[in-house]
PDB file of C-alpha atoms and ligand atoms in Angstrom:
ATOM      1  CA  UNK A   1     -15.038  -3.593 -16.954  1.00 90.00           C
ATOM      2  CA  UNK A   2     -12.074  -1.647 -15.505  1.00 95.00           C
ATOM      3  CA  UNK A   3      -8.835  -2.082 -17.443  1.00 98.00           C
ATOM      4  CA  UNK A   4      -5.940  -2.372 -15.002  1.00 98.00           C
ATOM      5  CA  UNK A   5      -2.240  -1.830 -15.597  1.00 98.00           C
ATOM      6  CA  UNK A   6       0.092  -3.480 -13.072  1.00 98.00           C
ATOM      7  CA  UNK A   7       3.189  -1.469 -12.180  1.00 98.00           C
ATOM      8  CA  UNK A   8       5.214  -4.044 -10.275  1.00 98.00           C
ATOM      9  CA  UNK A   9       4.849  -7.766 -10.831  1.00 97.00           C
ATOM     10  CA  UNK A  10       6.195  -9.147  -7.579  1.00 95.00           C
ATOM     11  CA  UNK A  11       4.326 -10.920  -4.858  1.00 94.00           C
ATOM     12  CA  UNK A  12       1.280  -8.619  -4.837  1.00 96.00           C
ATOM     13  CA  UNK A  13       1.256  -8.351  -8.638  1.00 97.00           C
ATOM     14  CA  UNK A  14       1.129 -12.139  -8.949  1.00 95.00           C
ATOM     15  CA  UNK A  15      -1.793 -12.406  -6.517  1.00 94.00           C
ATOM     16  CA  UNK A  16      -3.772  -9.687  -8.330  1.00 96.00           C
ATOM     17  CA  UNK A  17      -3.144 -11.196 -11.757  1.00 96.00           C
ATOM     18  CA  UNK A  18      -4.245 -14.596 -10.534  1.00 94.00           C
ATOM     19  CA  UNK A  19      -7.520 -13.356  -9.033  1.00 94.00           C
ATOM     20  CA  UNK A  20      -9.015 -10.890 -11.583  1.00 94.00           C
ATOM     21  CA  UNK A  21     -12.669 -10.535 -10.671  1.00 92.00           C
ATOM     22  CA  UNK A  22     -14.684  -7.489 -11.726  1.00 93.00           C
ATOM     23  CA  UNK A  23     -11.707  -6.093 -13.645  1.00 97.00           C
ATOM     24  CA  UNK A  24      -9.236  -7.154 -16.305  1.00 97.00           C
ATOM     25  CA  UNK A  25      -5.453  -6.682 -16.279  1.00 98.00           C
ATOM     26  CA  UNK A  26      -4.481  -5.521 -19.766  1.00 98.00           C
ATOM     27  CA  UNK A  27      -0.923  -4.260 -19.249  1.00 98.00           C
ATOM     28  CA  UNK A  28       2.032  -5.054 -17.022  1.00 98.00           C
ATOM     29  CA  UNK A  29       5.390  -3.424 -16.414  1.00 98.00           C
ATOM     30  CA  UNK A  30       8.270  -4.394 -14.138  1.00 98.00           C
ATOM     31  CA  UNK A  31      11.997  -3.652 -14.317  1.00 98.00           C
ATOM     32  CA  UNK A  32      12.334  -7.404 -14.009  1.00 98.00           C
ATOM     33  CA  UNK A  33      10.864  -8.513 -17.348  1.00 97.00           C
ATOM     34  CA  UNK A  34      10.857 -12.170 -16.294  1.00 98.00           C
ATOM     35  CA  UNK A  35       8.477 -11.382 -13.429  1.00 97.00           C
ATOM     36  CA  UNK A  36       6.369  -9.250 -15.789  1.00 98.00           C
ATOM     37  CA  UNK A  37       6.102 -12.183 -18.200  1.00 98.00           C
ATOM     38  CA  UNK A  38       5.069 -14.560 -15.378  1.00 98.00           C
ATOM     39  CA  UNK A  39       2.258 -12.204 -14.416  1.00 98.00           C
ATOM     40  CA  UNK A  40       1.201 -11.725 -18.038  1.00 98.00           C
ATOM     41  CA  UNK A  41       1.010 -15.507 -18.406  1.00 98.00           C
ATOM     42  CA  UNK A  42      -1.403 -15.602 -15.463  1.00 96.00           C
ATOM     43  CA  UNK A  43      -3.853 -13.054 -16.844  1.00 97.00           C
ATOM     44  CA  UNK A  44      -3.229 -12.656 -20.588  1.00 97.00           C
ATOM     45  CA  UNK A  45      -1.964  -9.056 -20.284  1.00 98.00           C
ATOM     46  CA  UNK A  46       0.570  -7.411 -22.587  1.00 98.00           C
ATOM     47  CA  UNK A  47       4.102  -7.002 -21.209  1.00 98.00           C
ATOM     48  CA  UNK A  48       5.635  -3.571 -21.816  1.00 98.00           C
ATOM     49  CA  UNK A  49       9.433  -3.514 -21.696  1.00 97.00           C
ATOM     50  CA  UNK A  50       9.531   0.170 -20.748  1.00 97.00           C
ATOM     51  CA  UNK A  51       7.415   2.567 -18.735  1.00 98.00           C
ATOM     52  CA  UNK A  52       6.646   4.951 -21.640  1.00 98.00           C
ATOM     53  CA  UNK A  53       5.194   2.093 -23.665  1.00 98.00           C
ATOM     54  CA  UNK A  54       3.205   0.957 -20.614  1.00 98.00           C
ATOM     55  CA  UNK A  55       1.664   4.435 -20.440  1.00 98.00           C
ATOM     56  CA  UNK A  56       0.408   4.053 -24.039  1.00 98.00           C
ATOM     57  CA  UNK A  57      -1.607   0.943 -23.063  1.00 98.00           C
ATOM     58  CA  UNK A  58      -5.395   1.038 -22.772  1.00 98.00           C
ATOM     59  CA  UNK A  59      -5.317   0.610 -18.962  1.00 98.00           C
ATOM     60  CA  UNK A  60      -7.461   3.234 -17.246  1.00 97.00           C
ATOM     61  CA  UNK A  61      -6.196   2.557 -13.730  1.00 98.00           C
ATOM     62  CA  UNK A  62      -2.640   1.685 -12.692  1.00 98.00           C
ATOM     63  CA  UNK A  63      -1.995  -0.448  -9.628  1.00 98.00           C
ATOM     64  CA  UNK A  64       1.382   0.453  -8.164  1.00 98.00           C
ATOM     65  CA  UNK A  65       2.700  -2.608  -6.333  1.00 98.00           C
ATOM     66  CA  UNK A  66       6.398  -1.925  -6.853  1.00 98.00           C
ATOM     67  CA  UNK A  67       8.272   0.301  -4.388  1.00 96.00           C
ATOM     68  CA  UNK A  68       8.403   3.690  -2.716  1.00 95.00           C
ATOM     69  CA  UNK A  69      10.911   4.727  -5.405  1.00 96.00           C
ATOM     70  CA  UNK A  70       8.480   3.745  -8.177  1.00 98.00           C
ATOM     71  CA  UNK A  71       5.788   6.006  -6.715  1.00 98.00           C
ATOM     72  CA  UNK A  72       8.230   8.907  -6.667  1.00 98.00           C
ATOM     73  CA  UNK A  73       9.307   8.179 -10.219  1.00 98.00           C
ATOM     74  CA  UNK A  74       6.018   7.371 -11.932  1.00 98.00           C
ATOM     75  CA  UNK A  75       2.882   8.530 -10.071  1.00 98.00           C
ATOM     76  CA  UNK A  76       2.756  11.942 -11.699  1.00 98.00           C
ATOM     77  CA  UNK A  77       3.361  10.531 -15.183  1.00 98.00           C
ATOM     78  CA  UNK A  78       0.408   8.170 -14.682  1.00 98.00           C
ATOM     79  CA  UNK A  79      -1.939  11.028 -13.745  1.00 98.00           C
ATOM     80  CA  UNK A  80      -0.649  13.195 -16.595  1.00 98.00           C
ATOM     81  CA  UNK A  81      -1.571  10.362 -18.973  1.00 98.00           C
ATOM     82  CA  UNK A  82      -5.178  10.590 -17.743  1.00 98.00           C
ATOM     83  CA  UNK A  83      -5.071   7.373 -15.729  1.00 98.00           C
ATOM     84  CA  UNK A  84      -6.085   6.833 -12.090  1.00 98.00           C
ATOM     85  CA  UNK A  85      -3.614   5.195  -9.715  1.00 98.00           C
ATOM     86  CA  UNK A  86      -3.781   2.919  -6.679  1.00 98.00           C
ATOM     87  CA  UNK A  87      -0.698   3.497  -4.524  1.00 98.00           C
ATOM     88  CA  UNK A  88       0.240   0.497  -2.377  1.00 97.00           C
ATOM     89  CA  UNK A  89       3.726   1.778  -1.491  1.00 96.00           C
ATOM     90  CA  UNK A  90       2.033   4.584   0.403  1.00 96.00           C
ATOM     91  CA  UNK A  91       5.206   5.243   2.371  1.00 95.00           C
ATOM     92  CA  UNK A  92       6.239   7.446  -0.567  1.00 96.00           C
ATOM     93  CA  UNK A  93       3.459   9.855   0.386  1.00 96.00           C
ATOM     94  CA  UNK A  94       5.085  10.586   3.737  1.00 94.00           C
ATOM     95  CA  UNK A  95       6.970  13.198   1.686  1.00 95.00           C
ATOM     96  CA  UNK A  96       4.663  16.229   2.042  1.00 96.00           C
ATOM     97  CA  UNK A  97       5.963  17.990  -1.069  1.00 98.00           C
ATOM     98  CA  UNK A  98       5.514  14.917  -3.265  1.00 98.00           C
ATOM     99  CA  UNK A  99       2.057  14.166  -1.836  1.00 98.00           C
ATOM    100  CA  UNK A 100       0.890  17.759  -2.384  1.00 98.00           C
ATOM    101  CA  UNK A 101       2.198  17.749  -5.967  1.00 98.00           C
ATOM    102  CA  UNK A 102       0.424  14.463  -6.674  1.00 98.00           C
ATOM    103  CA  UNK A 103      -2.829  15.709  -5.146  1.00 98.00           C
ATOM    104  CA  UNK A 104      -2.675  18.997  -7.100  1.00 98.00           C
ATOM    105  CA  UNK A 105      -2.036  17.121 -10.329  1.00 98.00           C
ATOM    106  CA  UNK A 106      -4.915  14.725  -9.683  1.00 98.00           C
ATOM    107  CA  UNK A 107      -7.205  17.725  -9.114  1.00 98.00           C
ATOM    108  CA  UNK A 108      -6.063  19.418 -12.318  1.00 98.00           C
ATOM    109  CA  UNK A 109      -6.351  16.264 -14.420  1.00 98.00           C
ATOM    110  CA  UNK A 110      -9.611  15.110 -12.801  1.00 98.00           C
ATOM    111  CA  UNK A 111      -8.034  11.766 -11.903  1.00 98.00           C
ATOM    112  CA  UNK A 112      -8.115   9.824  -8.622  1.00 98.00           C
ATOM    113  CA  UNK A 113      -5.334   8.552  -6.346  1.00 98.00           C
ATOM    114  CA  UNK A 114      -6.479   5.628  -4.206  1.00 98.00           C
ATOM    115  CA  UNK A 115      -4.674   4.509  -1.057  1.00 98.00           C
ATOM    116  CA  UNK A 116      -5.894   1.021  -0.203  1.00 97.00           C
ATOM    117  CA  UNK A 117      -6.200  -0.207   3.378  1.00 96.00           C
ATOM    118  CA  UNK A 118      -3.299  -2.543   2.616  1.00 96.00           C
ATOM    119  CA  UNK A 119      -2.200  -4.597   5.584  1.00 95.00           C
ATOM    120  CA  UNK A 120      -4.205  -2.676   8.203  1.00 97.00           C
ATOM    121  CA  UNK A 121      -7.842  -2.261   9.137  1.00 97.00           C
ATOM    122  CA  UNK A 122      -9.500   0.658  10.924  1.00 97.00           C
ATOM    123  CA  UNK A 123      -8.730   3.508   8.515  1.00 97.00           C
ATOM    124  CA  UNK A 124     -12.479   4.205   8.340  1.00 95.00           C
ATOM    125  CA  UNK A 125     -12.599   5.265  11.996  1.00 95.00           C
ATOM    126  CA  UNK A 126      -9.404   7.294  11.700  1.00 96.00           C
ATOM    127  CA  UNK A 127     -10.883   9.294   8.830  1.00 95.00           C
ATOM    128  CA  UNK A 128     -13.640  10.608  11.099  1.00 94.00           C
ATOM    129  CA  UNK A 129     -10.926  12.809  12.616  1.00 92.00           C
ATOM    130  CA  UNK A 130     -11.975  15.430  10.040  1.00 90.00           C
ATOM    131  CA  UNK A 131     -15.127  15.947  12.130  1.00 95.00           C
ATOM    132  CA  UNK A 132     -14.257  14.940  15.701  1.00 94.00           C
ATOM    133  CA  UNK A 133     -10.658  15.246  16.821  1.00 95.00           C
ATOM    134  CA  UNK A 134      -8.466  12.130  17.082  1.00 96.00           C
ATOM    135  CA  UNK A 135      -6.167  12.769  20.021  1.00 96.00           C
ATOM    136  CA  UNK A 136      -3.813   9.763  20.110  1.00 97.00           C
ATOM    137  CA  UNK A 137      -2.659   7.141  17.594  1.00 97.00           C
ATOM    138  CA  UNK A 138      -0.280   4.283  18.412  1.00 98.00           C
ATOM    139  CA  UNK A 139       0.942   1.600  16.005  1.00 98.00           C
ATOM    140  CA  UNK A 140       2.942  -1.318  17.399  1.00 98.00           C
ATOM    141  CA  UNK A 141       4.158  -3.614  14.637  1.00 97.00           C
ATOM    142  CA  UNK A 142       5.914  -6.952  15.152  1.00 97.00           C
ATOM    143  CA  UNK A 143       7.628  -8.819  12.323  1.00 94.00           C
ATOM    144  CA  UNK A 144       9.983 -11.752  11.941  1.00 93.00           C
ATOM    145  CA  UNK A 145      13.747 -11.324  11.432  1.00 95.00           C
ATOM    146  CA  UNK A 146      13.349 -12.610   7.823  1.00 89.00           C
ATOM    147  CA  UNK A 147      10.726  -9.993   7.122  1.00 87.00           C
ATOM    148  CA  UNK A 148      12.873  -7.133   8.420  1.00 92.00           C
ATOM    149  CA  UNK A 149      16.219  -8.507   7.241  1.00 91.00           C
ATOM    150  CA  UNK A 150      17.572  -8.387  10.817  1.00 93.00           C
ATOM    151  CA  UNK A 151      19.377 -11.325  12.420  1.00 95.00           C
ATOM    152  CA  UNK A 152      18.407 -11.788  16.070  1.00 96.00           C
ATOM    153  CA  UNK A 153      17.381 -14.576  18.415  1.00 96.00           C
ATOM    154  CA  UNK A 154      15.556 -12.321  20.886  1.00 97.00           C
ATOM    155  CA  UNK A 155      12.537 -10.019  20.628  1.00 97.00           C
ATOM    156  CA  UNK A 156      13.805  -6.435  20.217  1.00 97.00           C
ATOM    157  CA  UNK A 157      12.489  -2.947  19.660  1.00 98.00           C
ATOM    158  CA  UNK A 158      14.164  -1.796  16.430  1.00 97.00           C
ATOM    159  CA  UNK A 159      12.395   1.529  15.981  1.00 97.00           C
ATOM    160  CA  UNK A 160      10.380   3.985  18.047  1.00 97.00           C
ATOM    161  CA  UNK A 161       9.326   7.332  16.606  1.00 96.00           C
ATOM    162  CA  UNK A 162       7.275   8.865  13.822  1.00 93.00           C
ATOM    163  CA  UNK A 163       5.905   7.172  10.713  1.00 92.00           C
ATOM    164  CA  UNK A 164       8.024   9.400   8.467  1.00 91.00           C
ATOM    165  CA  UNK A 165      11.252   8.332  10.142  1.00 92.00           C
ATOM    166  CA  UNK A 166      10.189   4.689  10.279  1.00 94.00           C
ATOM    167  CA  UNK A 167       9.415   4.447   6.557  1.00 90.00           C
ATOM    168  CA  UNK A 168      12.754   6.130   5.831  1.00 90.00           C
ATOM    169  CA  UNK A 169      14.530   3.350   7.733  1.00 92.00           C
ATOM    170  CA  UNK A 170      12.255   0.473   6.665  1.00 91.00           C
ATOM    171  CA  UNK A 171      10.790   1.473   3.257  1.00 87.00           C
ATOM    172  CA  UNK A 172       9.551  -2.059   2.519  1.00 85.00           C
ATOM    173  CA  UNK A 173       7.923  -2.741   5.849  1.00 85.00           C
ATOM    174  CA  UNK A 174       5.891  -0.008   7.431  1.00 89.00           C
ATOM    175  CA  UNK A 175       3.657   1.494   4.748  1.00 93.00           C
ATOM    176  CA  UNK A 176       0.699   1.054   7.092  1.00 95.00           C
ATOM    177  CA  UNK A 177       2.110   3.661   9.493  1.00 95.00           C
ATOM    178  CA  UNK A 178       1.919   6.276   6.759  1.00 96.00           C
ATOM    179  CA  UNK A 179      -1.598   5.232   5.723  1.00 97.00           C
ATOM    180  CA  UNK A 180      -2.649   5.632   9.360  1.00 96.00           C
ATOM    181  CA  UNK A 181      -1.221   9.140   9.606  1.00 95.00           C
ATOM    182  CA  UNK A 182      -2.731  10.235   6.309  1.00 96.00           C
ATOM    183  CA  UNK A 183      -6.147   8.913   7.337  1.00 96.00           C
ATOM    184  CA  UNK A 184      -6.118  10.520  10.795  1.00 94.00           C
ATOM    185  CA  UNK A 185      -4.125  13.684  10.146  1.00 93.00           C
ATOM    186  CA  UNK A 186      -2.409  12.913  13.474  1.00 94.00           C
ATOM    187  CA  UNK A 187       1.233  11.998  14.068  1.00 94.00           C
ATOM    188  CA  UNK A 188       1.329   8.383  15.213  1.00 96.00           C
ATOM    189  CA  UNK A 189       3.620   6.909  17.860  1.00 96.00           C
ATOM    190  CA  UNK A 190       5.188   4.031  15.930  1.00 97.00           C
ATOM    191  CA  UNK A 191       7.022   1.063  17.428  1.00 97.00           C
ATOM    192  CA  UNK A 192       8.587  -1.644  15.277  1.00 97.00           C
ATOM    193  CA  UNK A 193       9.571  -4.908  16.965  1.00 98.00           C
ATOM    194  CA  UNK A 194      11.494  -7.842  15.560  1.00 97.00           C
ATOM    195  CA  UNK A 195      10.578 -11.205  17.055  1.00 97.00           C
ATOM    196  CA  UNK A 196      12.099 -14.591  16.090  1.00 97.00           C
ATOM    197  CA  UNK A 197       8.924 -16.264  17.377  1.00 97.00           C
ATOM    198  CA  UNK A 198       6.687 -14.236  15.031  1.00 95.00           C
ATOM    199  CA  UNK A 199       5.067 -16.302  12.300  1.00 92.00           C
ATOM    200  CA  UNK A 200       2.737 -13.459  11.291  1.00 93.00           C
ATOM    201  CA  UNK A 201       3.052  -9.704  10.664  1.00 93.00           C
ATOM    202  CA  UNK A 202       1.240  -8.207  13.654  1.00 96.00           C
ATOM    203  CA  UNK A 203      -0.132  -4.660  13.793  1.00 97.00           C
ATOM    204  CA  UNK A 204      -1.598  -3.381  17.050  1.00 98.00           C
ATOM    205  CA  UNK A 205      -3.429  -0.120  16.344  1.00 98.00           C
ATOM    206  CA  UNK A 206      -4.803   1.992  19.161  1.00 98.00           C
ATOM    207  CA  UNK A 207      -6.550   5.319  18.688  1.00 98.00           C
ATOM    208  CA  UNK A 208      -8.569   7.658  20.810  1.00 97.00           C
ATOM    209  CA  UNK A 209     -10.605  10.729  20.116  1.00 96.00           C
ATOM    210  CA  UNK A 210     -13.830  12.569  20.748  1.00 96.00           C
ATOM    211  CA  UNK A 211     -15.734   9.546  19.409  1.00 95.00           C
ATOM    212  CA  UNK A 212     -14.249   7.107  21.953  1.00 97.00           C
ATOM    213  CA  UNK A 213     -11.424   4.628  21.443  1.00 97.00           C
ATOM    214  CA  UNK A 214     -10.420   1.712  19.237  1.00 97.00           C
ATOM    215  CA  UNK A 215      -7.989  -1.151  19.818  1.00 98.00           C
ATOM    216  CA  UNK A 216      -7.321  -3.446  16.891  1.00 97.00           C
ATOM    217  CA  UNK A 217      -4.863  -6.300  16.499  1.00 98.00           C
ATOM    218  CA  UNK A 218      -4.311  -7.546  12.968  1.00 97.00           C
ATOM    219  CA  UNK A 219      -2.407 -10.825  12.706  1.00 97.00           C
ATOM    220  CA  UNK A 220      -1.467 -11.003   9.064  1.00 94.00           C
ATOM    221  CA  UNK A 221      -0.341 -14.157   7.362  1.00 93.00           C
ATOM    222  CA  UNK A 222       2.744 -13.319   5.318  1.00 83.00           C
ATOM    223  CA  UNK A 223       2.631 -14.017   1.601  1.00 82.00           C
ATOM    224  CA  UNK A 224       4.500 -17.221   0.759  1.00 76.00           C
ATOM    225  CA  UNK A 225       6.978 -15.520  -1.621  1.00 75.00           C
ATOM    226  CA  UNK A 226       7.694 -12.413   0.434  1.00 77.00           C
ATOM    227  CA  UNK A 227       7.525 -12.517   4.235  1.00 75.00           C
ATOM    228  CA  UNK A 228       7.536  -8.697   4.383  1.00 70.00           C
ATOM    229  CA  UNK A 229       4.206  -8.537   2.579  1.00 81.00           C
ATOM    230  CA  UNK A 230       0.939  -9.451   4.234  1.00 88.00           C
ATOM    231  CA  UNK A 231      -1.584 -11.371   2.152  1.00 93.00           C
ATOM    232  CA  UNK A 232      -4.246  -8.907   3.330  1.00 95.00           C
ATOM    233  CA  UNK A 233      -2.521  -6.125   1.347  1.00 96.00           C
ATOM    234  CA  UNK A 234      -3.129  -7.896  -1.966  1.00 95.00           C
ATOM    235  CA  UNK A 235      -6.667  -8.770  -0.909  1.00 95.00           C
ATOM    236  CA  UNK A 236      -7.369  -5.100  -0.147  1.00 97.00           C
ATOM    237  CA  UNK A 237      -6.447  -4.116  -3.693  1.00 97.00           C
ATOM    238  CA  UNK A 238      -8.585  -6.884  -5.187  1.00 97.00           C
ATOM    239  CA  UNK A 239     -11.495  -5.665  -3.061  1.00 97.00           C
ATOM    240  CA  UNK A 240     -10.954  -2.013  -3.969  1.00 97.00           C
ATOM    241  CA  UNK A 241     -10.816  -2.787  -7.695  1.00 97.00           C
ATOM    242  CA  UNK A 242     -13.910  -4.931  -7.523  1.00 95.00           C
ATOM    243  CA  UNK A 243     -15.966  -2.298  -5.725  1.00 95.00           C
ATOM    244  CA  UNK A 244     -14.635   0.948  -7.133  1.00 94.00           C
ATOM    245  CA  UNK A 245     -17.509   1.576  -9.570  1.00 93.00           C
ATOM    246  CA  UNK A 246     -20.310  -0.172  -7.706  1.00 94.00           C
ATOM    247  CA  UNK A 247     -23.468   1.856  -7.036  1.00 95.00           C
ATOM    248  CA  UNK A 248     -23.668   0.475  -3.476  1.00 96.00           C
ATOM    249  CA  UNK A 249     -20.637   1.630  -1.485  1.00 94.00           C
ATOM    250  CA  UNK A 250     -20.070   0.090   1.953  1.00 93.00           C
ATOM    251  CA  UNK A 251     -17.955   1.716   4.673  1.00 90.00           C
ATOM    252  CA  UNK A 252     -16.341   5.138   4.626  1.00 83.00           C
TER     253      UNK A 252
HETATM  254  N1  NAD B   1       0.300  -0.406   2.088  1.00 96.17           N
HETATM  255  C1  NAD B   1       0.527  -1.599   2.603  1.00 96.17           C
HETATM  256  O1  NAD B   1      -0.063  -1.990   3.603  1.00 96.17           O
HETATM  257  C2  NAD B   1       1.487  -2.519   1.922  1.00 96.17           C
HETATM  258  C3  NAD B   1       1.438  -3.880   2.245  1.00 96.17           C
HETATM  259  C4  NAD B   1       2.275  -4.753   1.552  1.00 96.17           C
HETATM  260  C5  NAD B   1       3.178  -4.269   0.617  1.00 96.17           C
HETATM  261  N2  NAD B   1       3.246  -2.944   0.379  1.00 96.17           N
HETATM  262  C6  NAD B   1       4.211  -2.423  -0.611  1.00 96.17           C
HETATM  263  O2  NAD B   1       3.767  -2.815  -1.897  1.00 96.17           O
HETATM  264  C7  NAD B   1       4.896  -2.969  -2.769  1.00 96.17           C
HETATM  265  C8  NAD B   1       4.810  -4.323  -3.479  1.00 96.17           C
HETATM  266  O3  NAD B   1       4.911  -5.370  -2.531  1.00 96.17           O
HETATM  267  P1  NAD B   1       5.378  -6.836  -3.017  1.00 96.17           P
HETATM  268  O4  NAD B   1       5.334  -7.715  -1.837  1.00 96.17           O
HETATM  269  O5  NAD B   1       4.630  -7.236  -4.243  1.00 96.17           O
HETATM  270  O6  NAD B   1       6.909  -6.549  -3.378  1.00 96.17           O
HETATM  271  P2  NAD B   1       7.879  -7.461  -4.272  1.00 96.17           P
HETATM  272  O7  NAD B   1       9.253  -7.059  -3.860  1.00 96.17           O
HETATM  273  O8  NAD B   1       7.474  -8.876  -4.211  1.00 96.17           O
HETATM  274  O9  NAD B   1       7.590  -6.957  -5.779  1.00 96.17           O
HETATM  275  C9  NAD B   1       7.859  -5.654  -6.224  1.00 96.17           C
HETATM  276  C10 NAD B   1       8.079  -5.716  -7.739  1.00 96.17           C
HETATM  277  O10 NAD B   1       8.148  -4.370  -8.228  1.00 96.17           O
HETATM  278  C11 NAD B   1       9.264  -4.257  -9.103  1.00 96.17           C
HETATM  279  N3  NAD B   1       9.758  -2.884  -9.017  1.00 96.17           N
HETATM  280  C12 NAD B   1      10.292  -2.269  -7.926  1.00 96.17           C
HETATM  281  N4  NAD B   1      10.613  -1.004  -8.231  1.00 96.17           N
HETATM  282  C13 NAD B   1      10.284  -0.820  -9.533  1.00 96.17           C
HETATM  283  C14 NAD B   1      10.382   0.296 -10.412  1.00 96.17           C
HETATM  284  N5  NAD B   1      10.909   1.465 -10.017  1.00 96.17           N
HETATM  285  N6  NAD B   1       9.916   0.160 -11.672  1.00 96.17           N
HETATM  286  C15 NAD B   1       9.385  -1.043 -12.084  1.00 96.17           C
HETATM  287  N7  NAD B   1       9.292  -2.120 -11.297  1.00 96.17           N
HETATM  288  C16 NAD B   1       9.725  -2.004 -10.030  1.00 96.17           C
HETATM  289  C17 NAD B   1      10.281  -5.284  -8.627  1.00 96.17           C
HETATM  290  O11 NAD B   1      11.141  -5.676  -9.688  1.00 96.17           O
HETATM  291  C18 NAD B   1       9.392  -6.415  -8.127  1.00 96.17           C
HETATM  292  O12 NAD B   1       9.130  -7.392  -9.131  1.00 96.17           O
HETATM  293  C19 NAD B   1       6.143  -2.802  -1.883  1.00 96.17           C
HETATM  294  O13 NAD B   1       6.629  -1.486  -2.004  1.00 96.17           O
HETATM  295  C20 NAD B   1       5.600  -3.031  -0.489  1.00 96.17           C
HETATM  296  O14 NAD B   1       6.355  -2.357   0.508  1.00 96.17           O
HETATM  297  C21 NAD B   1       2.405  -2.061   0.987  1.00 96.17           C
END
């Protein structure tokens, strides 16, 4: 059974700890020790008050569900300790230099860095771009004012541009844009809308290529404790952890 260490015990961390199936959470770390203790109480894990101690735990895979800053600060230390890592705050990997360093280190240490689907679907098709060119990728995301921390009573376009620039402006909200670009190898046209009528986090993903075209609309229910986070993101990690070592692998 995989031994999981949770780096970040917020909304996603709580959901993972409460739904261990096919893996066990043995270690947790969060700058907020109260949140870490809540998560430990859910799953019987050990709370580590500091990151160095957390790295000495018996966890063989770390789930980062903390922040873009935490990926920058800790991802390489995790790999150097001989542990695999699942990176949910994938926006951090929009930084080419950081991503290349992490990938090189994973190669040298023989470890794996997993980027879960998170709050989007359709990464499988985008990955085929390695073999048949993807020519156009558009992501149109709509969120509520509470989710984006923007006060408005009308629907408004708050960002239009590249994924890199969008994650710089909205580091807690648009990780999916970076996952999409990494999967396709193509710069996406990203639009972020705020809408007071939105009760869900909506991602419209359109891509075209030699294979044909895809149009997907994902209407994500927000997590009850954090409107910025879609429930699907936590579910994608649970699914990844459950299937990671299975002999029968489904999908690309
Ligand atoms: N890839 C995706 O599709 C996707 C979807 C949803 C959320 N996310 C990202 O996943 C992360 C977790 O989401 P959440 O809803 O659980 O957030 P949250 O704010 O509810 O919880 C994050 C927790 O991590 C802790 N934390 C933050 N930085 C830390 C650090 N440097 N060291 C230790 N602890 C730290 C915080 O104290 C907090 O308890 C966020 O970065 C979010 O943007 C990605």
